[in-house]
Short mmCIF file of C-alpha atoms in Angstrom, two decimals:
data_model
loop_
_atom_site.label_atom_id
_atom_site.label_comp_id
_atom_site.label_asym_id
_atom_site.label_seq_id
_atom_site.Cartn_x
_atom_site.Cartn_y
_atom_site.Cartn_z
CA MET A 1 14.16 5.76 -10.55
CA CYS A 2 10.76 5.53 -8.90
CA LEU A 3 9.90 5.09 -5.25
CA SER A 4 8.68 1.54 -5.86
CA ASN A 5 12.28 0.55 -6.64
CA GLN A 6 13.25 1.40 -3.08
CA PRO A 7 13.48 -1.32 -0.41
CA GLY A 8 10.32 -2.17 1.53
CA PRO A 9 9.01 -0.27 4.57
CA ARG A 10 11.55 0.52 7.21
CA PRO A 11 11.02 1.53 10.83
CA LEU A 12 10.66 5.25 11.30
CA PRO A 13 14.14 6.74 11.79
CA VAL A 14 12.72 9.41 14.08
CA PRO A 15 9.45 9.11 16.01
CA ARG A 16 6.88 11.57 14.62
CA ALA A 17 6.71 13.34 17.98
CA GLN A 18 10.47 14.03 17.73
CA ALA A 19 10.57 15.03 14.05
CA LEU A 20 13.59 17.09 13.09
CA ILE A 21 11.64 19.22 10.61
CA SER A 22 7.97 19.96 9.95
CA ASP A 23 6.05 18.75 6.92
CA VAL A 24 5.99 22.34 5.58
CA GLN A 25 9.78 22.60 5.92
CA ALA A 26 10.13 19.25 4.19
CA ILE A 27 8.03 20.39 1.22
CA GLU A 28 10.16 23.54 0.93
CA ASN A 29 13.38 21.49 1.13
CA ILE A 30 12.14 19.01 -1.49
CA TYR A 31 11.19 21.89 -3.77
CA ARG A 32 14.67 23.41 -3.39
CA THR A 33 16.28 20.02 -4.03
CA LEU A 34 14.29 19.54 -7.24
CA LEU A 35 15.08 23.07 -8.45
CA ALA A 36 18.79 22.66 -7.69
CA ALA A 37 18.99 19.55 -9.86
CA TYR A 38 17.60 21.46 -12.90
CA GLY A 39 15.76 18.38 -14.15
CA ASN A 40 18.80 16.10 -13.86
CA TRP A 41 17.12 13.96 -11.25
CA GLY A 42 18.67 10.63 -10.46
CA PRO A 43 19.34 8.28 -7.55
CA GLY A 44 21.14 11.05 -5.64
CA THR A 45 18.12 13.31 -5.86
CA LEU A 46 15.85 10.53 -4.67
CA ALA A 47 18.22 9.80 -1.78
CA ASP A 48 18.17 13.49 -0.79
CA ILE A 49 14.37 13.56 -0.87
CA SER A 50 14.23 10.32 1.15
CA ALA A 51 16.48 11.90 3.81
CA ILE A 52 14.22 14.97 3.95
CA ILE A 53 11.13 12.80 4.38
CA ALA A 54 12.87 10.70 7.06
CA ALA A 55 13.63 13.90 9.02
CA THR A 56 9.86 14.46 9.35
CA GLY A 57 9.49 11.08 11.05
CA ARG A 58 7.63 9.64 8.06
CA SER A 59 8.68 6.57 6.15
CA ILE A 60 8.63 5.85 2.44
CA VAL A 61 6.77 2.77 1.28
CA ALA A 62 5.73 1.62 -2.15
CA VAL A 63 2.02 2.21 -2.60
CA GLU A 64 0.10 -0.57 -4.29
CA ALA A 65 -2.37 0.24 -7.02
CA ILE A 66 -5.68 -1.37 -6.09
CA THR A 67 -8.45 -1.90 -8.62
CA ALA A 68 -11.90 -3.38 -8.20
CA ASP A 69 -14.50 -4.40 -10.72
CA MET A 70 -17.44 -6.73 -11.08
CA ILE A 71 -17.47 -9.92 -13.09
CA GLU A 72 -20.22 -12.48 -13.48
CA ASP A 73 -20.37 -16.11 -12.38
CA ALA A 74 -20.60 -18.22 -15.55
CA VAL A 75 -23.06 -20.70 -13.99
CA THR A 76 -25.43 -18.56 -11.91
CA GLY A 77 -24.95 -15.16 -13.56
CA TRP A 78 -24.50 -13.67 -10.08
CA PRO A 79 -22.02 -10.84 -9.56
CA ILE A 80 -18.50 -11.48 -8.27
CA ALA A 81 -16.35 -8.66 -6.91
CA HIS A 82 -12.83 -8.86 -8.36
CA ILE A 83 -10.04 -7.01 -6.54
CA GLN A 84 -6.48 -6.71 -7.83
CA ALA A 85 -3.68 -5.31 -5.67
CA ASN A 86 -0.36 -5.95 -7.41
CA GLN A 87 0.56 -9.49 -6.33
CA VAL A 88 -2.80 -10.25 -4.67
CA THR A 89 -6.06 -11.12 -6.41
CA GLY A 90 -9.33 -11.43 -4.53
CA TYR A 91 -12.85 -12.54 -5.31
CA VAL A 92 -15.98 -12.06 -3.21
CA ARG A 93 -19.06 -14.03 -4.25
CA GLN A 94 -22.32 -15.37 -2.88
CA LEU A 95 -22.67 -19.13 -2.71
CA LEU A 96 -25.78 -21.12 -3.59
CA ASP A 97 -26.36 -21.84 0.13
CA GLY A 98 -26.55 -18.08 0.80
CA GLY A 99 -23.09 -17.78 2.33
CA ILE A 100 -20.39 -15.39 1.19
CA LEU A 101 -17.03 -16.70 -0.03
CA VAL A 102 -13.90 -14.56 -0.03
CA GLU A 103 -11.00 -16.02 -2.01
CA LEU A 104 -7.50 -14.51 -1.99
CA TYR A 105 -4.63 -15.61 -4.20
CA THR A 106 -1.01 -14.42 -4.12
CA ARG A 107 1.44 -14.55 -6.99
CA ASP A 108 4.60 -15.12 -4.97
CA GLN A 109 5.83 -16.04 -1.48
CA ARG A 110 6.69 -12.44 -0.55
CA ALA A 111 3.11 -11.32 -1.23
CA GLY A 112 1.82 -14.26 0.82
CA ARG A 113 4.02 -13.28 3.77
CA GLN A 114 2.88 -9.65 3.61
CA LEU A 115 -0.82 -10.44 3.25
CA ARG A 116 -2.96 -9.70 6.30
CA VAL A 117 -6.57 -10.83 6.53
CA THR A 118 -8.96 -9.58 9.20
CA LEU A 119 -12.58 -10.37 9.95
CA ASP A 120 -14.51 -7.93 12.12
CA GLY A 121 -11.19 -6.48 13.27
CA HIS A 122 -9.71 -9.86 14.25
CA LEU A 123 -6.55 -11.00 12.49
CA LEU A 124 -7.13 -14.29 10.65
CA HIS A 125 -3.91 -14.50 8.67
CA GLY A 126 -0.50 -12.84 8.51
CA PRO A 127 1.58 -10.63 10.76
CA PRO A 128 -0.22 -7.98 12.80
CA PRO A 129 -0.65 -4.74 10.86
CA THR A 130 1.76 -2.01 11.98
CA SER A 131 -0.87 0.60 11.17
CA SER A 132 -4.11 0.56 9.28
CA THR A 133 -7.14 2.57 8.37
CA PRO A 134 -10.33 0.60 8.98
CA ALA A 135 -12.51 0.36 5.89
CA ALA A 136 -15.27 2.38 7.57
CA GLU A 137 -12.87 5.28 8.18
CA ALA A 138 -11.54 5.16 4.61
CA ARG A 139 -15.00 5.86 3.11
#
């Protein structure tokens, strides 16, 4: 079983400021849990590890793989940025009038409900982010 099979993000069971154990203690406890199972890891092991992580005040969420590459416009030959993040596909291209077009497509309703779009820090679409790392900080 992998973490992505777990239900979506949940509220933190314990606020980080009131964590029951430290991150270091959690790593030690996870290590002991994995050793105790002698390689027979299953849903019970994952549940134990989830409980350890929850005691630190952290939550478990599925992390999306995000890829980006460049493709070429068939008419103009200009570059188009292509971004793929699981159920969301995005394209960023320059238009003939000099403007920039950002297109986002979702593959299902759940992805559409979870999609958040901001422009210069202002939310244009979707629910407010619960936490984020601005692109400038991520570089």
